[in-house]
JSON list of C-alpha atoms and ligand atoms in Angstrom, two decimals:
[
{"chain": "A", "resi": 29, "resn": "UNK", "atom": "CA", "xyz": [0.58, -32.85, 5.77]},
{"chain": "A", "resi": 30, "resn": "UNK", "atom": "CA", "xyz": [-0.62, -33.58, 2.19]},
{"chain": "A", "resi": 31, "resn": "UNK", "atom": "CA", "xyz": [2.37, -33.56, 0.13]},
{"chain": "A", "resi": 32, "resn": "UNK", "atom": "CA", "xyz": [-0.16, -34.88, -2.66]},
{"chain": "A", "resi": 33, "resn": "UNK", "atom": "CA", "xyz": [-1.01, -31.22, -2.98]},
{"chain": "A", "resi": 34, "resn": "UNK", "atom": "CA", "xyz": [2.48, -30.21, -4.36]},
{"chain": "A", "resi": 35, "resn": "UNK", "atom": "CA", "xyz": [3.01, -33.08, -6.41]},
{"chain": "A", "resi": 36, "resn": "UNK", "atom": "CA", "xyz": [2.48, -32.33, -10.75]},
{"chain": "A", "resi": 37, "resn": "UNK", "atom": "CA", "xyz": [-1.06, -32.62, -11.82]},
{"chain": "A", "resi": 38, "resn": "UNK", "atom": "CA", "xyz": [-0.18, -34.27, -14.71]},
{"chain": "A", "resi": 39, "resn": "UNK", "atom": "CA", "xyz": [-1.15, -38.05, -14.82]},
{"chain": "A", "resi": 40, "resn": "UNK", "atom": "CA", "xyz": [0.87, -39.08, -17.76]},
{"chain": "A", "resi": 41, "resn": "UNK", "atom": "CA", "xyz": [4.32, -37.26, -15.69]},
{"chain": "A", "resi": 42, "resn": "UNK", "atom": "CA", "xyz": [4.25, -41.03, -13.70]},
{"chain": "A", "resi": 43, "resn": "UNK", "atom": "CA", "xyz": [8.04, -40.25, -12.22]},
{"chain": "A", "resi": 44, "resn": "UNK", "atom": "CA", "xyz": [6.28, -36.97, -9.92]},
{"chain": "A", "resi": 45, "resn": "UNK", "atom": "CA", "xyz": [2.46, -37.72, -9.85]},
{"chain": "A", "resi": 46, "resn": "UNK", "atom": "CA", "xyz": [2.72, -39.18, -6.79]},
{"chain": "A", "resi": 47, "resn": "UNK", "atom": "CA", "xyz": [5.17, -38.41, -3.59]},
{"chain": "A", "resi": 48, "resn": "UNK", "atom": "CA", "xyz": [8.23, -40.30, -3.28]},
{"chain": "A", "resi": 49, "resn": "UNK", "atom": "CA", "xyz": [10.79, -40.78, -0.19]},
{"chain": "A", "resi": 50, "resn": "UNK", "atom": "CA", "xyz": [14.48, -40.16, -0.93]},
{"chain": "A", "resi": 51, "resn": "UNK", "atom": "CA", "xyz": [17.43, -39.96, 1.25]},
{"chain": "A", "resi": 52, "resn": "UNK", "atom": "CA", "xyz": [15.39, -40.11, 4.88]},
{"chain": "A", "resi": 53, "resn": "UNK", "atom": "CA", "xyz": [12.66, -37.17, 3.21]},
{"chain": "A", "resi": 54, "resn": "UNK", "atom": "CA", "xyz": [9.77, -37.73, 1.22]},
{"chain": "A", "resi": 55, "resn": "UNK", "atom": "CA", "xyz": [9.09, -35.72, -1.66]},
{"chain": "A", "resi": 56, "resn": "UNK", "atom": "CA", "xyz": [6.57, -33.71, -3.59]},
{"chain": "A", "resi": 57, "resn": "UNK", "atom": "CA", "xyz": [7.59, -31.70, -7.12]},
{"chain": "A", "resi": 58, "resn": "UNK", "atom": "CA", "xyz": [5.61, -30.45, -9.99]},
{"chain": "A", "resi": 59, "resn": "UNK", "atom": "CA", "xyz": [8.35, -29.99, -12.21]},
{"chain": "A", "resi": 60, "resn": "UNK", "atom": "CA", "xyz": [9.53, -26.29, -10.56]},
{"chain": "A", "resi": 61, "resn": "UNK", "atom": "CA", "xyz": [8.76, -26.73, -7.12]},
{"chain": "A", "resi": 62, "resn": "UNK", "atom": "CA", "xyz": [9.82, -29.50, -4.63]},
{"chain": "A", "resi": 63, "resn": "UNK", "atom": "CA", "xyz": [8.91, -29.73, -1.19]},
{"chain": "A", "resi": 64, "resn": "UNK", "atom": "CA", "xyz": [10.06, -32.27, 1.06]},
{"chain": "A", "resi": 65, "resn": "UNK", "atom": "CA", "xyz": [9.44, -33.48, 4.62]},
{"chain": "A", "resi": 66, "resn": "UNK", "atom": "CA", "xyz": [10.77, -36.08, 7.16]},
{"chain": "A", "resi": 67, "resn": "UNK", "atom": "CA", "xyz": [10.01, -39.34, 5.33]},
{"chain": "A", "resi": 68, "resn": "UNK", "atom": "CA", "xyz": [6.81, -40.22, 6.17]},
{"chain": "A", "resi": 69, "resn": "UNK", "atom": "CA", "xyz": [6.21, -44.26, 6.52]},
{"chain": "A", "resi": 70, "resn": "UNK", "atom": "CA", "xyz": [3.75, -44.55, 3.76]},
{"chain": "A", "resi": 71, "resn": "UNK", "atom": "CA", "xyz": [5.21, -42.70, 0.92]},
{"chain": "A", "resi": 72, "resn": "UNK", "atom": "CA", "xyz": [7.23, -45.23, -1.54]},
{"chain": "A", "resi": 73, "resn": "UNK", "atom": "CA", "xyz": [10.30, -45.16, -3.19]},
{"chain": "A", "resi": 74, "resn": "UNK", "atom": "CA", "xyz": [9.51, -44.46, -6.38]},
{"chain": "A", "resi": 75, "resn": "UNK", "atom": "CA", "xyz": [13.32, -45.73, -8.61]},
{"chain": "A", "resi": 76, "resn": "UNK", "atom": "CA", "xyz": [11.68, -43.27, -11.34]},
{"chain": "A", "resi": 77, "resn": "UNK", "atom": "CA", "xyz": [11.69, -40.03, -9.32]},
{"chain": "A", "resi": 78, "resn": "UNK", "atom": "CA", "xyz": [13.86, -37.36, -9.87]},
{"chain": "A", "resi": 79, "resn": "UNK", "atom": "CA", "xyz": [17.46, -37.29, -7.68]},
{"chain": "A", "resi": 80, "resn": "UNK", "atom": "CA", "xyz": [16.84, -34.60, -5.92]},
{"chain": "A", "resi": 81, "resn": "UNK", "atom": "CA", "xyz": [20.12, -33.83, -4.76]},
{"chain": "A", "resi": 82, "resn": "UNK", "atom": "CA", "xyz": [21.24, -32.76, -8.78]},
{"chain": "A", "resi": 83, "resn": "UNK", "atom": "CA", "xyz": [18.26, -30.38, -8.58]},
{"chain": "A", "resi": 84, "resn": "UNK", "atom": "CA", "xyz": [19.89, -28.71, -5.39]},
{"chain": "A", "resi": 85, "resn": "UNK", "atom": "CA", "xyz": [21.62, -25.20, -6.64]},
{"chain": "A", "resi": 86, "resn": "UNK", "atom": "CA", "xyz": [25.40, -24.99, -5.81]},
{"chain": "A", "resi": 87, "resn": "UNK", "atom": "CA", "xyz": [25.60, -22.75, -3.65]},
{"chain": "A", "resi": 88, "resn": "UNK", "atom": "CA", "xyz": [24.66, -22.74, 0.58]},
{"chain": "A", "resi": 89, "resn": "UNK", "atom": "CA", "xyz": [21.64, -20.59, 1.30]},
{"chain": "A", "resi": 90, "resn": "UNK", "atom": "CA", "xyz": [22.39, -17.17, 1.78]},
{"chain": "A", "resi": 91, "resn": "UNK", "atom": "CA", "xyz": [20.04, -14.77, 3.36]},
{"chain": "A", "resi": 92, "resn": "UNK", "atom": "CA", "xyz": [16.30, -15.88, 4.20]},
{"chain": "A", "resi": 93, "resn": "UNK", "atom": "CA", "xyz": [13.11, -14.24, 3.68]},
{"chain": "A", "resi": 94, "resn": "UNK", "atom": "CA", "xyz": [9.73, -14.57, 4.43]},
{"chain": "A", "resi": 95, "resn": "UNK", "atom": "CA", "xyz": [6.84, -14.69, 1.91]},
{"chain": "A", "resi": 96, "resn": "UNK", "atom": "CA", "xyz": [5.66, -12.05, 1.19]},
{"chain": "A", "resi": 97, "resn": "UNK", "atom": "CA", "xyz": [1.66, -11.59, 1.11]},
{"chain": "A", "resi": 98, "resn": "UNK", "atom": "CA", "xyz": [1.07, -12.62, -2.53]},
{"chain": "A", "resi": 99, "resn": "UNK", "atom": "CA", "xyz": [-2.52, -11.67, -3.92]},
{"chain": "A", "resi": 100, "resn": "UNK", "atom": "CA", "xyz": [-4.07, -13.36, -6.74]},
{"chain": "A", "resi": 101, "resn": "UNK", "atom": "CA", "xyz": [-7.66, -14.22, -8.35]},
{"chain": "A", "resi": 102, "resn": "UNK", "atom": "CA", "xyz": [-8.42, -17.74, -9.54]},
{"chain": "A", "resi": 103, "resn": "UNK", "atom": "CA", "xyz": [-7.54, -18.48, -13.03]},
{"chain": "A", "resi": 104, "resn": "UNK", "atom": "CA", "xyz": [-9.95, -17.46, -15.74]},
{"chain": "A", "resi": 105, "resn": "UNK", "atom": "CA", "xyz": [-9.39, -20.72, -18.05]},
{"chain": "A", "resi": 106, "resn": "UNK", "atom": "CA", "xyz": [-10.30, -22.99, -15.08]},
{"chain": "A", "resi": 107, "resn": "UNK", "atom": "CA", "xyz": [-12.17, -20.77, -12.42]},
{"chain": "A", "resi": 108, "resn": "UNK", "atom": "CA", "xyz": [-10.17, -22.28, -10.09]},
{"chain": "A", "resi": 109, "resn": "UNK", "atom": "CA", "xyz": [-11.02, -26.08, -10.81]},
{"chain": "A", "resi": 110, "resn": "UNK", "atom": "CA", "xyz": [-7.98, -27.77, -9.83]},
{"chain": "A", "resi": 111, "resn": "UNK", "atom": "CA", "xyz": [-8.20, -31.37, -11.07]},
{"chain": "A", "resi": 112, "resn": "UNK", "atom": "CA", "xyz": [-10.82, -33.08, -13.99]},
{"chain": "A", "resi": 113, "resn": "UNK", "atom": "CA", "xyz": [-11.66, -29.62, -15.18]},
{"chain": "A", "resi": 114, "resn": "UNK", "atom": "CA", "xyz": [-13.79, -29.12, -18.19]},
{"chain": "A", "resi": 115, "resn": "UNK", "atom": "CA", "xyz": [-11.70, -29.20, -21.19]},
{"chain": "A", "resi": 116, "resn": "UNK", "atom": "CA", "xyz": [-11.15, -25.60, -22.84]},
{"chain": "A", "resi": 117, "resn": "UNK", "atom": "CA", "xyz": [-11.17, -26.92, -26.28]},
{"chain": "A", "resi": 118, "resn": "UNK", "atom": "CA", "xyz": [-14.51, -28.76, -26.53]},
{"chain": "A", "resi": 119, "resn": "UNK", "atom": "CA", "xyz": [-16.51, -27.42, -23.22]},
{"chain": "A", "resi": 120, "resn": "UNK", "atom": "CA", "xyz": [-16.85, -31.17, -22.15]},
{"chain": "A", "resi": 121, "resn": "UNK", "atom": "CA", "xyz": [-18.34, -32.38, -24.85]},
{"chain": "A", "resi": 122, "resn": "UNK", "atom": "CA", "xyz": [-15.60, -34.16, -26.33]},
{"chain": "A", "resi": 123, "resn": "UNK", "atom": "CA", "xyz": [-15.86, -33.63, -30.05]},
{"chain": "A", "resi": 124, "resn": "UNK", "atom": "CA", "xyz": [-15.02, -30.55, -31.89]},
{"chain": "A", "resi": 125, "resn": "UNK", "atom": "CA", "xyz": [-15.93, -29.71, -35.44]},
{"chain": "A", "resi": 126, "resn": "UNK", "atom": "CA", "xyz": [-14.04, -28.66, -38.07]},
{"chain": "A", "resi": 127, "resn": "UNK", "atom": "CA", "xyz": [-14.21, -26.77, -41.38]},
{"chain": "A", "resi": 128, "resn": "UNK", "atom": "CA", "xyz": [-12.56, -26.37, -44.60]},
{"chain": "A", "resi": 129, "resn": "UNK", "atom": "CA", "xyz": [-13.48, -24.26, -47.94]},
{"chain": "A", "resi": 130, "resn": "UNK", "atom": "CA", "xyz": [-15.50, -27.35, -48.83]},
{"chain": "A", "resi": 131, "resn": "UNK", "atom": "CA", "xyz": [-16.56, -29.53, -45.68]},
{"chain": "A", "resi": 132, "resn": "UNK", "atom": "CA", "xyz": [-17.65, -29.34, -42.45]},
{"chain": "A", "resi": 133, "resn": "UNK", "atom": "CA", "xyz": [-16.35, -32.04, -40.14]},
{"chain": "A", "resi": 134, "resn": "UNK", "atom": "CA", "xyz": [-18.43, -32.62, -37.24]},
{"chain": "A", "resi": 135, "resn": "UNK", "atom": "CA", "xyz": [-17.75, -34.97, -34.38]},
{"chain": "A", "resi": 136, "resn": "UNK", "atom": "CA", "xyz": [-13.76, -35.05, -34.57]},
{"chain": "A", "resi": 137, "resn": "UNK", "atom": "CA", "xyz": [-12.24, -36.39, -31.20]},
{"chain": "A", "resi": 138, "resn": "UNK", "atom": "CA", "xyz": [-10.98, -33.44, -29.19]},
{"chain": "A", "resi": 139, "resn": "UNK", "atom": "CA", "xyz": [-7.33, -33.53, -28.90]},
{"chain": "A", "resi": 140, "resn": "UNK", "atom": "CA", "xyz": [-7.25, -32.05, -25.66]},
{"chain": "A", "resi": 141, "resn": "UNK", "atom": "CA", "xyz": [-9.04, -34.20, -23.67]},
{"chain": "A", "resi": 142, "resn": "UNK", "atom": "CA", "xyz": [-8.63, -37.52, -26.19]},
{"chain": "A", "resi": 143, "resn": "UNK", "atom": "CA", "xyz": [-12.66, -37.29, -26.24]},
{"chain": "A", "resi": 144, "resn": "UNK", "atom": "CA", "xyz": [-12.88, -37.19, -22.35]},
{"chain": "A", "resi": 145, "resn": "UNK", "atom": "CA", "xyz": [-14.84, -33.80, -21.90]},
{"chain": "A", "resi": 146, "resn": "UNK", "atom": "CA", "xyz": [-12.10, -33.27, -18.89]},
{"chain": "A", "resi": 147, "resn": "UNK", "atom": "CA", "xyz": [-8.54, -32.88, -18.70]},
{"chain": "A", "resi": 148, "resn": "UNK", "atom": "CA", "xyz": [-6.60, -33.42, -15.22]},
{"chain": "A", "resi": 149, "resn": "UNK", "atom": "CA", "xyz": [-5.16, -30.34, -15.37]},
{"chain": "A", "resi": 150, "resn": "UNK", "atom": "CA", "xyz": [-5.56, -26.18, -16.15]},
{"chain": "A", "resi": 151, "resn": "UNK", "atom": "CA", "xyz": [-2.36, -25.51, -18.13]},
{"chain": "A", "resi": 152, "resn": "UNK", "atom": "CA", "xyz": [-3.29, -21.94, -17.96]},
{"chain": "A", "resi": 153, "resn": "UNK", "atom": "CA", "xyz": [-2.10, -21.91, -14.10]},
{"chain": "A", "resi": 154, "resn": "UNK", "atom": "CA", "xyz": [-0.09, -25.36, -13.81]},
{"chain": "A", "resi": 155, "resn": "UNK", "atom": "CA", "xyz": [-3.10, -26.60, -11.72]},
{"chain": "A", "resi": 156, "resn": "UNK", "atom": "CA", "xyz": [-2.75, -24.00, -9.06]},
{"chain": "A", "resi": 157, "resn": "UNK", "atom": "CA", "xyz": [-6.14, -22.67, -9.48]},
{"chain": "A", "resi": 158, "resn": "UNK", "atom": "CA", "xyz": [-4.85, -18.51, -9.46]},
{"chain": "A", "resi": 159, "resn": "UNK", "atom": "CA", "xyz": [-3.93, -16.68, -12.28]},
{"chain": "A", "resi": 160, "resn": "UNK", "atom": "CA", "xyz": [-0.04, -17.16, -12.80]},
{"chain": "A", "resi": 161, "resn": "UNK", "atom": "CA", "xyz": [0.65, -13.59, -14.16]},
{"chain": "A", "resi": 162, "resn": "UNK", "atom": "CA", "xyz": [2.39, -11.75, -11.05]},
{"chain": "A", "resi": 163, "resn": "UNK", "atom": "CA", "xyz": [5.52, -11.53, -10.24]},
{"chain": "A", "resi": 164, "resn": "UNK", "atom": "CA", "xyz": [7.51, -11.21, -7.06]},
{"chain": "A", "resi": 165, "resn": "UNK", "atom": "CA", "xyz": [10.77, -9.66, -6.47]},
{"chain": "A", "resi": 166, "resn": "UNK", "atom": "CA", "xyz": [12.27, -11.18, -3.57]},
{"chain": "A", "resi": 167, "resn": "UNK", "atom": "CA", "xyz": [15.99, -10.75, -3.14]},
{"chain": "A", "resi": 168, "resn": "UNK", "atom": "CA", "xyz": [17.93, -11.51, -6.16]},
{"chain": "A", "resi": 169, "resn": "UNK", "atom": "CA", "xyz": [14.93, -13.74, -8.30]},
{"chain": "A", "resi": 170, "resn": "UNK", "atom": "CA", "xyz": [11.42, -13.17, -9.13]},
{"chain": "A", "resi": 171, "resn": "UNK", "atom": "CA", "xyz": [8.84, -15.41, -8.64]},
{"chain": "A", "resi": 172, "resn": "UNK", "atom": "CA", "xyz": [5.11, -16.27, -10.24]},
{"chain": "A", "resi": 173, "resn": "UNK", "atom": "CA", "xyz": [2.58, -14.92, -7.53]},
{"chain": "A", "resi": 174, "resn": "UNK", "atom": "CA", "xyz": [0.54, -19.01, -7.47]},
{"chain": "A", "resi": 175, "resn": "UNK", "atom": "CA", "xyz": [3.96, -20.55, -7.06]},
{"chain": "A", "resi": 176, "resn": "UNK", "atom": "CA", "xyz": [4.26, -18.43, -3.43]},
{"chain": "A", "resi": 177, "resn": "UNK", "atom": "CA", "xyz": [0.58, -19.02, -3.17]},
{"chain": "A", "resi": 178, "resn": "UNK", "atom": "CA", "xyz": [1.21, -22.55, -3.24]},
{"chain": "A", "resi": 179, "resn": "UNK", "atom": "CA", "xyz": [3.46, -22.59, -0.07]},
{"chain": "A", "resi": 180, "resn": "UNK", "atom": "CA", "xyz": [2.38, -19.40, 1.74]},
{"chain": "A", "resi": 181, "resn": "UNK", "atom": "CA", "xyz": [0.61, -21.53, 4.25]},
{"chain": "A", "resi": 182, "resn": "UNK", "atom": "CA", "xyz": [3.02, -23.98, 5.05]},
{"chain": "A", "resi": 183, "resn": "UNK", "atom": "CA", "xyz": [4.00, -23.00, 9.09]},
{"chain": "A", "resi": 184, "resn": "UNK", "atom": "CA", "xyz": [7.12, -20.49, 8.92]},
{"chain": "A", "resi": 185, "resn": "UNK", "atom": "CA", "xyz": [7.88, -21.21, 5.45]},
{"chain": "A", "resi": 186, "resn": "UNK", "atom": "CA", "xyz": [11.19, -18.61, 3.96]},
{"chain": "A", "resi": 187, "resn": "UNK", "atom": "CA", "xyz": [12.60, -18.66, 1.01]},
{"chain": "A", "resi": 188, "resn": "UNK", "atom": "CA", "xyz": [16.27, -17.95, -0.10]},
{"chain": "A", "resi": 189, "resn": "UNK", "atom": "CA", "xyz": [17.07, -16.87, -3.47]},
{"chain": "A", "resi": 190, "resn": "UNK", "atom": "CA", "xyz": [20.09, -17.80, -5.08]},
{"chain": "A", "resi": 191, "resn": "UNK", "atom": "CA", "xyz": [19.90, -16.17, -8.24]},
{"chain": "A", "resi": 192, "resn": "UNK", "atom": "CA", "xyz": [17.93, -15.13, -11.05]},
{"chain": "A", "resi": 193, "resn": "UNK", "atom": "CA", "xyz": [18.29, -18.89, -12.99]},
{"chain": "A", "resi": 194, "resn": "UNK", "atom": "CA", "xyz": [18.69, -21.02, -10.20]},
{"chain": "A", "resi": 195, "resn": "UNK", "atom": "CA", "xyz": [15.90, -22.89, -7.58]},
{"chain": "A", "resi": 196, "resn": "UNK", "atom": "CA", "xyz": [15.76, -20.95, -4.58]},
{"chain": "A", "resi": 197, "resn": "UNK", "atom": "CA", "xyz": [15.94, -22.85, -1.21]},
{"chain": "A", "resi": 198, "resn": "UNK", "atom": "CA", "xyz": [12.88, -23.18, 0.79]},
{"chain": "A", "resi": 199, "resn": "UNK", "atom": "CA", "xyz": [12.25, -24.48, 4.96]},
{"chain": "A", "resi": 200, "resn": "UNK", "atom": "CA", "xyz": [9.66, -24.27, 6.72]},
{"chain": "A", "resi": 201, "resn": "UNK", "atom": "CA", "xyz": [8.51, -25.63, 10.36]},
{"chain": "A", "resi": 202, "resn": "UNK", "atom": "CA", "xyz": [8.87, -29.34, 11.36]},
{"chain": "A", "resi": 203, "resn": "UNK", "atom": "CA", "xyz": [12.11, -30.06, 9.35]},
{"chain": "A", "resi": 204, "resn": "UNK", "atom": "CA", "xyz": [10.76, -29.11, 5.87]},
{"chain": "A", "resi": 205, "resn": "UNK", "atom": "CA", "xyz": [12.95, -28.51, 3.03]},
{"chain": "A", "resi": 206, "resn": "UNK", "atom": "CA", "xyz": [12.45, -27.02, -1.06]},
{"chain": "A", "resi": 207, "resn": "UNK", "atom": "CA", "xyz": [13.49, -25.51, -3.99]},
{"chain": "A", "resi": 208, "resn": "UNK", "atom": "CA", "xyz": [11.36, -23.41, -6.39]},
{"chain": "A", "resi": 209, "resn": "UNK", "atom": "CA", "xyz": [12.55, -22.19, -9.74]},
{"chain": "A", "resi": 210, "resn": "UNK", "atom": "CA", "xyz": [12.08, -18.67, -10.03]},
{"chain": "A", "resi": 211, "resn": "UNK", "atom": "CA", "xyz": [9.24, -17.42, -12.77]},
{"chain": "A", "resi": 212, "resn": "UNK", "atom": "CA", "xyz": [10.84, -17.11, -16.26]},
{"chain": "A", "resi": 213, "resn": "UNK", "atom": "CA", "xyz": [11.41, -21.07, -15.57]},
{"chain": "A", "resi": 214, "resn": "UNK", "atom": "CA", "xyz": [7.90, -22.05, -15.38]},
{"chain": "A", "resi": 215, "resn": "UNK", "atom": "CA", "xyz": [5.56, -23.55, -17.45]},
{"chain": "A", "resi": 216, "resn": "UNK", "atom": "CA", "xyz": [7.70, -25.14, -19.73]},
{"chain": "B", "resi": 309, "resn": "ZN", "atom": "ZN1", "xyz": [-6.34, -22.67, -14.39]},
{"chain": "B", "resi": 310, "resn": "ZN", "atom": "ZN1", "xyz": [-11.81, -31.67, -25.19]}
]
């Protein structure tokens, strides 16, 4: 399985870039969503990451659900280009121009990309490639429509909510384990 997938597409976020194996389970988070499987030889320790076990909510699991069918269309800042997209601000050129009531500055370095033409991630969608606007009701919490996207197709993934603030718990098939924030929480 590629937990690589769920980690944050943010470079510069070094702690959660990459997965990371933590009390027998090896992790993957973006910053609202963690999934974690049986640790896998090859994924690190990484004294940086996160402790998962403050991010778990304090209450046991209540009643599970499955996920529901979620639709979406890819994001229109990105198309759907997950990684090294072309930056928004510039088009990929890397230099913007700017004006005032007497000058016209061309060939500023974009702030976006730092003059790279890319950036590594859409912030429009978090890097999920669909357009983040749905919601989901499930239970007592709502979630954005490319967070359950995300996880839809990991085998007999459920989800149980355990409030409208708090991460809801996630399993799915093989000993897999998760929390996902519900909406209003993401993109922060
Ligand atoms: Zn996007
Ligand atoms: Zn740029």
């Amino acid at each position: 399985m590629d937990l690589k997938k769920y980690c944050s597409k943010d470079q510069t976020k070094y702690s959660i870039a990459e997965p990371f194996t933590q009390d027998g389970i090896s992790w993957a988070t973006n910053g609202w969503m963690i999934i974690g499987i049986p640790a896998l030889p090859e994924v690190p320790v990484n004294p940086k990451a996160p402790n998962i076990s403050r991010v778990a909510p304090n209450m046991e699991p209540q009643e599970w659900f499955d996920i529901p069918e979620v639709e979406v269309t890819p994001c229109k800042t990105c198309e759907g280009v997950i990684n090294n997209f072309k930056c928004p601000e510039c088009y990929g050129s890397g230099a913007v121009t700017l004006k005032n009531d007497f000058t016209v500055y061309e060939g500023i370095e974009c702030g976006s990309c730092d003059g790279d033409g890319e950036v590594p991630f859409c912030k429009h969608c978090y890097g999920t490639g669909v357009d983040a606007s749905g919601m989901i009701t499930i239970g007592a919490a709502q979630f954005k429509a490319n967070a359950l996207y995300l996880i839809k197709n990991l085998p007999g993934i459920q989800i149980s909510p355990t409030g409208e603030y708090t991460p809801a718990y996630l399993r799915f098939d093989g000993g897999g384990v998760g929390f996902l924030m519900p909406g209003k929480d993401h993109n922060k």
